[in-house]
């Protein structure tokens, strides 16, 4: 994945938070992690990528950020079930929006949501992952992209 | 947007919301502020949507695409078979042109990309109802 392709996800992340909350996210400098490393907070929404490219895109965040984001969306139910739903929906939206650049053969799965720290999120061919740090309203989250 | 003629019937339109995210279903329900539009049901996948549609006969549907069981593209086709003049607004994160074109070819009338604001949702629904 080159810099321009990574930028698609950065732009998608900024766009998501701006639309959802009127307050853009501050995206930090992306960095690479090794194939055995996982960056994960309490809630993680994972999208499987298939088609011409293969891999995973996941959004991971703590309950603090997710609760504030739910409130920004006008939601009053801040239960565990809704935090799971939201973390999957963010991952789904950012990945789906990437098709504007990658095309319709960038196939995305329905979200898989993991609560707690997964030991490892498997991707094909043991690719290294790009981590995009996200700061929003004093909360931290990350988007992790592992794509062929 | 593709259009179909709507006249007096618009005064009391029944709307169904289809999305696998409960947050999005509830957001669409809360955000819809159009006179005469009444939410009559919500479904979390295409199969559920077809069953609910057969029971409630809505005039207007918001439809996600990426869903388990049956995706939104297939569901659009099924709903249009059941009621050819149903108005369907696809509300999806899949923002490539070919997805929108495929949905329109199957019988959808409009496309709104996620994430959306309340204003964008109401504008898209209003345009659909006006046949724009």
PDB file of N, CA, C and O in Angstrom, chain B residues 60-120:
ATOM      1  N   UNK B  60     -42.210   3.925   0.966  1.00  0.00           N
ATOM      2  CA  UNK B  60     -40.876   4.517   0.954  1.00  0.00           C
ATOM      3  C   UNK B  60     -39.960   3.635   1.805  1.00  0.00           C
ATOM      4  O   UNK B  60     -40.358   3.198   2.877  1.00  0.00           O
ATOM      5  N   UNK B  61     -38.746   3.386   1.307  1.00  0.00           N
ATOM      6  CA  UNK B  61     -37.815   2.512   2.033  1.00  0.00           C
ATOM      7  C   UNK B  61     -36.421   3.138   2.017  1.00  0.00           C
ATOM      8  O   UNK B  61     -35.973   3.630   0.980  1.00  0.00           O
ATOM      9  N   UNK B  62     -35.736   3.147   3.177  1.00  0.00           N
ATOM     10  CA  UNK B  62     -34.296   3.427   3.154  1.00  0.00           C
ATOM     11  C   UNK B  62     -33.592   2.079   3.260  1.00  0.00           C
ATOM     12  O   UNK B  62     -33.967   1.244   4.086  1.00  0.00           O
ATOM     13  N   UNK B  63     -32.576   1.894   2.433  1.00  0.00           N
ATOM     14  CA  UNK B  63     -31.989   0.559   2.286  1.00  0.00           C
ATOM     15  C   UNK B  63     -30.466   0.593   2.372  1.00  0.00           C
ATOM     16  O   UNK B  63     -29.807   1.243   1.560  1.00  0.00           O
ATOM     17  N   UNK B  64     -29.913  -0.106   3.349  1.00  0.00           N
ATOM     18  CA  UNK B  64     -28.467  -0.311   3.435  1.00  0.00           C
ATOM     19  C   UNK B  64     -28.080  -1.351   2.374  1.00  0.00           C
ATOM     20  O   UNK B  64     -28.947  -2.047   1.828  1.00  0.00           O
ATOM     21  N   UNK B  65     -26.799  -1.464   2.064  1.00  0.00           N
ATOM     22  CA  UNK B  65     -26.395  -2.492   1.095  1.00  0.00           C
ATOM     23  C   UNK B  65     -25.672  -3.655   1.774  1.00  0.00           C
ATOM     24  O   UNK B  65     -26.057  -4.807   1.609  1.00  0.00           O
ATOM     25  N   UNK B  66     -24.618  -3.355   2.543  1.00  0.00           N
ATOM     26  CA  UNK B  66     -23.842  -4.437   3.152  1.00  0.00           C
ATOM     27  C   UNK B  66     -24.561  -4.945   4.395  1.00  0.00           C
ATOM     28  O   UNK B  66     -24.527  -4.314   5.450  1.00  0.00           O
ATOM     29  N   UNK B  67     -25.240  -6.067   4.225  1.00  0.00           N
ATOM     30  CA  UNK B  67     -25.998  -6.649   5.350  1.00  0.00           C
ATOM     31  C   UNK B  67     -25.892  -8.165   5.284  1.00  0.00           C
ATOM     32  O   UNK B  67     -25.730  -8.730   4.196  1.00  0.00           O
ATOM     33  N   UNK B  68     -26.014  -8.839   6.436  1.00  0.00           N
ATOM     34  CA  UNK B  68     -26.029 -10.305   6.417  1.00  0.00           C
ATOM     35  C   UNK B  68     -27.347 -10.838   5.857  1.00  0.00           C
ATOM     36  O   UNK B  68     -28.293 -10.066   5.674  1.00  0.00           O
ATOM     37  N   UNK B  69     -27.397 -12.106   5.601  1.00  0.00           N
ATOM     38  CA  UNK B  69     -28.608 -12.819   5.121  1.00  0.00           C
ATOM     39  C   UNK B  69     -28.922 -12.492   3.652  1.00  0.00           C
ATOM     40  O   UNK B  69     -28.844 -13.351   2.802  1.00  0.00           O
ATOM     41  N   UNK B  70     -29.333 -11.263   3.403  1.00  0.00           N
ATOM     42  CA  UNK B  70     -29.573 -10.819   2.023  1.00  0.00           C
ATOM     43  C   UNK B  70     -29.115  -9.368   1.928  1.00  0.00           C
ATOM     44  O   UNK B  70     -29.513  -8.552   2.749  1.00  0.00           O
ATOM     45  N   UNK B  71     -28.270  -9.063   0.923  1.00  0.00           N
ATOM     46  CA  UNK B  71     -27.767  -7.684   0.856  1.00  0.00           C
ATOM     47  C   UNK B  71     -28.810  -6.744   0.252  1.00  0.00           C
ATOM     48  O   UNK B  71     -29.868  -7.161  -0.226  1.00  0.00           O
ATOM     49  N   UNK B  72     -28.499  -5.463   0.291  1.00  0.00           N
ATOM     50  CA  UNK B  72     -29.463  -4.454  -0.116  1.00  0.00           C
ATOM     51  C   UNK B  72     -29.764  -4.452  -1.611  1.00  0.00           C
ATOM     52  O   UNK B  72     -30.885  -4.127  -2.012  1.00  0.00           O
ATOM     53  N   UNK B  73     -28.794  -4.824  -2.421  1.00  0.00           N
ATOM     54  CA  UNK B  73     -29.018  -4.822  -3.875  1.00  0.00           C
ATOM     55  C   UNK B  73     -30.088  -5.865  -4.220  1.00  0.00           C
ATOM     56  O   UNK B  73     -31.045  -5.583  -4.948  1.00  0.00           O
ATOM     57  N   UNK B  74     -29.924  -7.072  -3.675  1.00  0.00           N
ATOM     58  CA  UNK B  74     -30.910  -8.134  -3.937  1.00  0.00           C
ATOM     59  C   UNK B  74     -32.272  -7.745  -3.349  1.00  0.00           C
ATOM     60  O   UNK B  74     -33.324  -7.985  -3.956  1.00  0.00           O
ATOM     61  N   UNK B  75     -32.216  -7.132  -2.178  1.00  0.00           N
ATOM     62  CA  UNK B  75     -33.469  -6.757  -1.505  1.00  0.00           C
ATOM     63  C   UNK B  75     -34.232  -5.701  -2.316  1.00  0.00           C
ATOM     64  O   UNK B  75     -35.463  -5.771  -2.424  1.00  0.00           O
ATOM     65  N   UNK B  76     -33.509  -4.748  -2.892  1.00  0.00           N
ATOM     66  CA  UNK B  76     -34.165  -3.732  -3.735  1.00  0.00           C
ATOM     67  C   UNK B  76     -34.935  -4.430  -4.858  1.00  0.00           C
ATOM     68  O   UNK B  76     -36.111  -4.125  -5.116  1.00  0.00           O
ATOM     69  N   UNK B  77     -34.273  -5.378  -5.490  1.00  0.00           N
ATOM     70  CA  UNK B  77     -34.896  -6.100  -6.610  1.00  0.00           C
ATOM     71  C   UNK B  77     -36.169  -6.818  -6.150  1.00  0.00           C
ATOM     72  O   UNK B  77     -37.206  -6.775  -6.820  1.00  0.00           O
ATOM     73  N   UNK B  78     -36.093  -7.446  -4.983  1.00  0.00           N
ATOM     74  CA  UNK B  78     -37.250  -8.190  -4.451  1.00  0.00           C
ATOM     75  C   UNK B  78     -38.408  -7.242  -4.120  1.00  0.00           C
ATOM     76  O   UNK B  78     -39.572  -7.544  -4.399  1.00  0.00           O
ATOM     77  N   UNK B  79     -38.087  -6.105  -3.515  1.00  0.00           N
ATOM     78  CA  UNK B  79     -39.152  -5.163  -3.131  1.00  0.00           C
ATOM     79  C   UNK B  79     -39.820  -4.547  -4.360  1.00  0.00           C
ATOM     80  O   UNK B  79     -41.044  -4.370  -4.379  1.00  0.00           O
ATOM     81  N   UNK B  80     -39.023  -4.240  -5.370  1.00  0.00           N
ATOM     82  CA  UNK B  80     -39.594  -3.652  -6.597  1.00  0.00           C
ATOM     83  C   UNK B  80     -40.482  -4.679  -7.313  1.00  0.00           C
ATOM     84  O   UNK B  80     -41.510  -4.313  -7.886  1.00  0.00           O
ATOM     85  N   UNK B  81     -40.096  -5.963  -7.240  1.00  0.00           N
ATOM     86  CA  UNK B  81     -40.961  -7.023  -7.798  1.00  0.00           C
ATOM     87  C   UNK B  81     -42.315  -7.040  -7.083  1.00  0.00           C
ATOM     88  O   UNK B  81     -43.358  -7.233  -7.701  1.00  0.00           O
ATOM     89  N   UNK B  82     -42.276  -6.847  -5.758  1.00  0.00           N
ATOM     90  CA  UNK B  82     -43.514  -6.887  -4.965  1.00  0.00           C
ATOM     91  C   UNK B  82     -44.365  -5.639  -5.168  1.00  0.00           C
ATOM     92  O   UNK B  82     -45.595  -5.718  -5.146  1.00  0.00           O
ATOM     93  N   UNK B  83     -43.711  -4.489  -5.347  1.00  0.00           N
ATOM     94  CA  UNK B  83     -44.453  -3.231  -5.476  1.00  0.00           C
ATOM     95  C   UNK B  83     -43.654  -2.292  -6.391  1.00  0.00           C
ATOM     96  O   UNK B  83     -42.768  -1.559  -5.911  1.00  0.00           O
ATOM     97  N   UNK B  84     -43.923  -2.304  -7.655  1.00  0.00           N
ATOM     98  CA  UNK B  84     -43.084  -1.569  -8.615  1.00  0.00           C
ATOM     99  C   UNK B  84     -42.984  -0.066  -8.362  1.00  0.00           C
ATOM    100  O   UNK B  84     -41.996   0.550  -8.751  1.00  0.00           O
ATOM    101  N   UNK B  85     -43.991   0.527  -7.696  1.00  0.00           N
ATOM    102  CA  UNK B  85     -43.883   1.976  -7.501  1.00  0.00           C
ATOM    103  C   UNK B  85     -43.325   2.372  -6.128  1.00  0.00           C
ATOM    104  O   UNK B  85     -43.388   3.545  -5.734  1.00  0.00           O
ATOM    105  N   UNK B  86     -42.742   1.404  -5.415  1.00  0.00           N
ATOM    106  CA  UNK B  86     -42.132   1.756  -4.124  1.00  0.00           C
ATOM    107  C   UNK B  86     -40.938   2.681  -4.372  1.00  0.00           C
ATOM    108  O   UNK B  86     -40.216   2.538  -5.373  1.00  0.00           O
ATOM    109  N   UNK B  87     -40.741   3.636  -3.482  1.00  0.00           N
ATOM    110  CA  UNK B  87     -39.600   4.555  -3.579  1.00  0.00           C
ATOM    111  C   UNK B  87     -38.505   4.054  -2.641  1.00  0.00           C
ATOM    112  O   UNK B  87     -38.763   3.850  -1.446  1.00  0.00           O
ATOM    113  N   UNK B  88     -37.316   3.857  -3.186  1.00  0.00           N
ATOM    114  CA  UNK B  88     -36.229   3.305  -2.367  1.00  0.00           C
ATOM    115  C   UNK B  88     -35.018   4.232  -2.409  1.00  0.00           C
ATOM    116  O   UNK B  88     -34.487   4.534  -3.476  1.00  0.00           O
ATOM    117  N   UNK B  89     -34.620   4.673  -1.209  1.00  0.00           N
ATOM    118  CA  UNK B  89     -33.389   5.454  -1.062  1.00  0.00           C
ATOM    119  C   UNK B  89     -32.316   4.529  -0.493  1.00  0.00           C
ATOM    120  O   UNK B  89     -32.450   4.054   0.640  1.00  0.00           O
ATOM    121  N   UNK B  90     -31.285   4.256  -1.267  1.00  0.00           N
ATOM    122  CA  UNK B  90     -30.179   3.449  -0.757  1.00  0.00           C
ATOM    123  C   UNK B  90     -29.300   4.345   0.116  1.00  0.00           C
ATOM    124  O   UNK B  90     -28.912   5.438  -0.298  1.00  0.00           O
ATOM    125  N   UNK B  91     -29.040   3.890   1.332  1.00  0.00           N
ATOM    126  CA  UNK B  91     -28.199   4.637   2.278  1.00  0.00           C
ATOM    127  C   UNK B  91     -27.033   3.724   2.635  1.00  0.00           C
ATOM    128  O   UNK B  91     -27.190   2.777   3.404  1.00  0.00           O
ATOM    129  N   UNK B  92     -25.888   3.981   2.038  1.00  0.00           N
ATOM    130  CA  UNK B  92     -24.790   3.026   2.156  1.00  0.00           C
ATOM    131  C   UNK B  92     -23.445   3.716   2.257  1.00  0.00           C
ATOM    132  O   UNK B  92     -23.264   4.832   1.769  1.00  0.00           O
ATOM    133  N   UNK B  93     -22.494   3.006   2.866  1.00  0.00           N
ATOM    134  CA  UNK B  93     -21.114   3.508   2.915  1.00  0.00           C
ATOM    135  C   UNK B  93     -20.381   3.216   1.613  1.00  0.00           C
ATOM    136  O   UNK B  93     -19.315   3.777   1.369  1.00  0.00           O
ATOM    137  N   UNK B  94     -20.923   2.338   0.789  1.00  0.00           N
ATOM    138  CA  UNK B  94     -20.243   1.971  -0.463  1.00  0.00           C
ATOM    139  C   UNK B  94     -20.381   3.130  -1.445  1.00  0.00           C
ATOM    140  O   UNK B  94     -21.415   3.310  -2.078  1.00  0.00           O
ATOM    141  N   UNK B  95     -19.315   3.906  -1.545  1.00  0.00           N
ATOM    142  CA  UNK B  95     -19.451   5.193  -2.215  1.00  0.00           C
ATOM    143  C   UNK B  95     -18.964   5.205  -3.659  1.00  0.00           C
ATOM    144  O   UNK B  95     -18.866   6.261  -4.260  1.00  0.00           O
ATOM    145  N   UNK B  96     -18.664   4.039  -4.216  1.00  0.00           N
ATOM    146  CA  UNK B  96     -18.229   4.018  -5.615  1.00  0.00           C
ATOM    147  C   UNK B  96     -19.436   4.153  -6.543  1.00  0.00           C
ATOM    148  O   UNK B  96     -20.548   3.740  -6.199  1.00  0.00           O
ATOM    149  N   UNK B  97     -19.181   4.709  -7.722  1.00  0.00           N
ATOM    150  CA  UNK B  97     -20.270   4.960  -8.660  1.00  0.00           C
ATOM    151  C   UNK B  97     -20.965   3.675  -9.099  1.00  0.00           C
ATOM    152  O   UNK B  97     -22.177   3.640  -9.278  1.00  0.00           O
ATOM    153  N   UNK B  98     -20.201   2.607  -9.284  1.00  0.00           N
ATOM    154  CA  UNK B  98     -20.808   1.392  -9.848  1.00  0.00           C
ATOM    155  C   UNK B  98     -21.833   0.772  -8.890  1.00  0.00           C
ATOM    156  O   UNK B  98     -22.820   0.187  -9.332  1.00  0.00           O
ATOM    157  N   UNK B  99     -21.619   0.930  -7.582  1.00  0.00           N
ATOM    158  CA  UNK B  99     -22.604   0.417  -6.619  1.00  0.00           C
ATOM    159  C   UNK B  99     -23.905   1.202  -6.738  1.00  0.00           C
ATOM    160  O   UNK B  99     -25.000   0.630  -6.753  1.00  0.00           O
ATOM    161  N   UNK B 100     -23.778   2.521  -6.838  1.00  0.00           N
ATOM    162  CA  UNK B 100     -24.975   3.360  -6.978  1.00  0.00           C
ATOM    163  C   UNK B 100     -25.707   3.014  -8.274  1.00  0.00           C
ATOM    164  O   UNK B 100     -26.941   2.874  -8.280  1.00  0.00           O
ATOM    165  N   UNK B 101     -24.961   2.862  -9.341  1.00  0.00           N
ATOM    166  CA  UNK B 101     -25.586   2.556 -10.638  1.00  0.00           C
ATOM    167  C   UNK B 101     -26.297   1.200 -10.582  1.00  0.00           C
ATOM    168  O   UNK B 101     -27.417   1.051 -11.071  1.00  0.00           O
ATOM    169  N   UNK B 102     -25.640   0.214  -9.955  1.00  0.00           N
ATOM    170  CA  UNK B 102     -26.257  -1.114  -9.843  1.00  0.00           C
ATOM    171  C   UNK B 102     -27.567  -1.040  -9.054  1.00  0.00           C
ATOM    172  O   UNK B 102     -28.575  -1.635  -9.439  1.00  0.00           O
ATOM    173  N   UNK B 103     -27.552  -0.288  -7.954  1.00  0.00           N
ATOM    174  CA  UNK B 103     -28.769  -0.158  -7.137  1.00  0.00           C
ATOM    175  C   UNK B 103     -29.883   0.514  -7.934  1.00  0.00           C
ATOM    176  O   UNK B 103     -31.044   0.096  -7.876  1.00  0.00           O
ATOM    177  N   UNK B 104     -29.526   1.553  -8.690  1.00  0.00           N
ATOM    178  CA  UNK B 104     -30.529   2.251  -9.497  1.00  0.00           C
ATOM    179  C   UNK B 104     -31.082   1.343 -10.597  1.00  0.00           C
ATOM    180  O   UNK B 104     -32.281   1.352 -10.878  1.00  0.00           O
ATOM    181  N   UNK B 105     -30.196   0.540 -11.183  1.00  0.00           N
ATOM    182  CA  UNK B 105     -30.644  -0.394 -12.229  1.00  0.00           C
ATOM    183  C   UNK B 105     -31.637  -1.420 -11.677  1.00  0.00           C
ATOM    184  O   UNK B 105     -32.543  -1.863 -12.364  1.00  0.00           O
ATOM    185  N   UNK B 106     -31.428  -1.807 -10.418  1.00  0.00           N
ATOM    186  CA  UNK B 106     -32.327  -2.804  -9.807  1.00  0.00           C
ATOM    187  C   UNK B 106     -33.661  -2.196  -9.386  1.00  0.00           C
ATOM    188  O   UNK B 106     -34.574  -2.904  -8.990  1.00  0.00           O
ATOM    189  N   UNK B 107     -33.739  -0.855  -9.414  1.00  0.00           N
ATOM    190  CA  UNK B 107     -35.025  -0.228  -9.106  1.00  0.00           C
ATOM    191  C   UNK B 107     -35.010   0.789  -7.994  1.00  0.00           C
ATOM    192  O   UNK B 107     -36.060   1.347  -7.650  1.00  0.00           O
ATOM    193  N   UNK B 108     -33.822   1.033  -7.386  1.00  0.00           N
ATOM    194  CA  UNK B 108     -33.753   2.095  -6.377  1.00  0.00           C
ATOM    195  C   UNK B 108     -33.929   3.446  -7.068  1.00  0.00           C
ATOM    196  O   UNK B 108     -33.723   3.574  -8.276  1.00  0.00           O
ATOM    197  N   UNK B 109     -34.307   4.456  -6.282  1.00  0.00           N
ATOM    198  CA  UNK B 109     -34.600   5.770  -6.863  1.00  0.00           C
ATOM    199  C   UNK B 109     -33.581   6.833  -6.478  1.00  0.00           C
ATOM    200  O   UNK B 109     -33.533   7.894  -7.085  1.00  0.00           O
ATOM    201  N   UNK B 110     -32.817   6.566  -5.438  1.00  0.00           N
ATOM    202  CA  UNK B 110     -31.833   7.545  -5.006  1.00  0.00           C
ATOM    203  C   UNK B 110     -30.746   6.881  -4.179  1.00  0.00           C
ATOM    204  O   UNK B 110     -30.891   5.731  -3.748  1.00  0.00           O
ATOM    205  N   UNK B 111     -29.658   7.611  -3.956  1.00  0.00           N
ATOM    206  CA  UNK B 111     -28.514   7.059  -3.235  1.00  0.00           C
ATOM    207  C   UNK B 111     -27.961   8.122  -2.299  1.00  0.00           C
ATOM    208  O   UNK B 111     -27.700   9.243  -2.723  1.00  0.00           O
ATOM    209  N   UNK B 112     -27.822   7.784  -1.029  1.00  0.00           N
ATOM    210  CA  UNK B 112     -27.224   8.685  -0.043  1.00  0.00           C
ATOM    211  C   UNK B 112     -26.046   7.964   0.590  1.00  0.00           C
ATOM    212  O   UNK B 112     -26.182   6.836   1.067  1.00  0.00           O
ATOM    213  N   UNK B 113     -24.903   8.639   0.579  1.00  0.00           N
ATOM    214  CA  UNK B 113     -23.690   8.007   1.095  1.00  0.00           C
ATOM    215  C   UNK B 113     -23.548   8.237   2.608  1.00  0.00           C
ATOM    216  O   UNK B 113     -23.756   9.345   3.085  1.00  0.00           O
ATOM    217  N   UNK B 114     -23.212   7.182   3.343  1.00  0.00           N
ATOM    218  CA  UNK B 114     -22.880   7.317   4.764  1.00  0.00           C
ATOM    219  C   UNK B 114     -21.445   7.832   4.867  1.00  0.00           C
ATOM    220  O   UNK B 114     -20.620   7.468   4.018  1.00  0.00           O
ATOM    221  N   UNK B 115     -21.073   8.587   5.867  1.00  0.00           N
ATOM    222  CA  UNK B 115     -21.931   9.112   6.922  1.00  0.00           C
ATOM    223  C   UNK B 115     -22.724  10.306   6.409  1.00  0.00           C
ATOM    224  O   UNK B 115     -22.245  11.062   5.581  1.00  0.00           O
ATOM    225  N   UNK B 116     -23.940  10.481   6.924  1.00  0.00           N
ATOM    226  CA  UNK B 116     -24.810  11.547   6.444  1.00  0.00           C
ATOM    227  C   UNK B 116     -25.268  12.411   7.623  1.00  0.00           C
ATOM    228  O   UNK B 116     -25.287  11.951   8.763  1.00  0.00           O
ATOM    229  N   UNK B 117     -25.623  13.639   7.292  1.00  0.00           N
ATOM    230  CA  UNK B 117     -26.193  14.522   8.326  1.00  0.00           C
ATOM    231  C   UNK B 117     -27.719  14.422   8.253  1.00  0.00           C
ATOM    232  O   UNK B 117     -28.272  13.935   7.251  1.00  0.00           O
ATOM    233  N   UNK B 118     -28.387  14.918   9.275  1.00  0.00           N
ATOM    234  CA  UNK B 118     -29.861  14.917   9.281  1.00  0.00           C
ATOM    235  C   UNK B 118     -30.387  15.680   8.067  1.00  0.00           C
ATOM    236  O   UNK B 118     -31.340  15.269   7.416  1.00  0.00           O
ATOM    237  N   UNK B 119     -29.732  16.816   7.790  1.00  0.00           N
ATOM    238  CA  UNK B 119     -30.167  17.659   6.675  1.00  0.00           C
ATOM    239  C   UNK B 119     -30.040  16.902   5.347  1.00  0.00           C
ATOM    240  O   UNK B 119     -30.939  16.944   4.506  1.00  0.00           O
ATOM    241  N   UNK B 120     -28.925  16.210   5.170  1.00  0.00           N
ATOM    242  CA  UNK B 120     -28.721  15.460   3.917  1.00  0.00           C
ATOM    243  C   UNK B 120     -29.755  14.352   3.762  1.00  0.00           C
ATOM    244  O   UNK B 120     -30.256  14.092   2.666  1.00  0.00           O
TER     245      UNK B 120
END
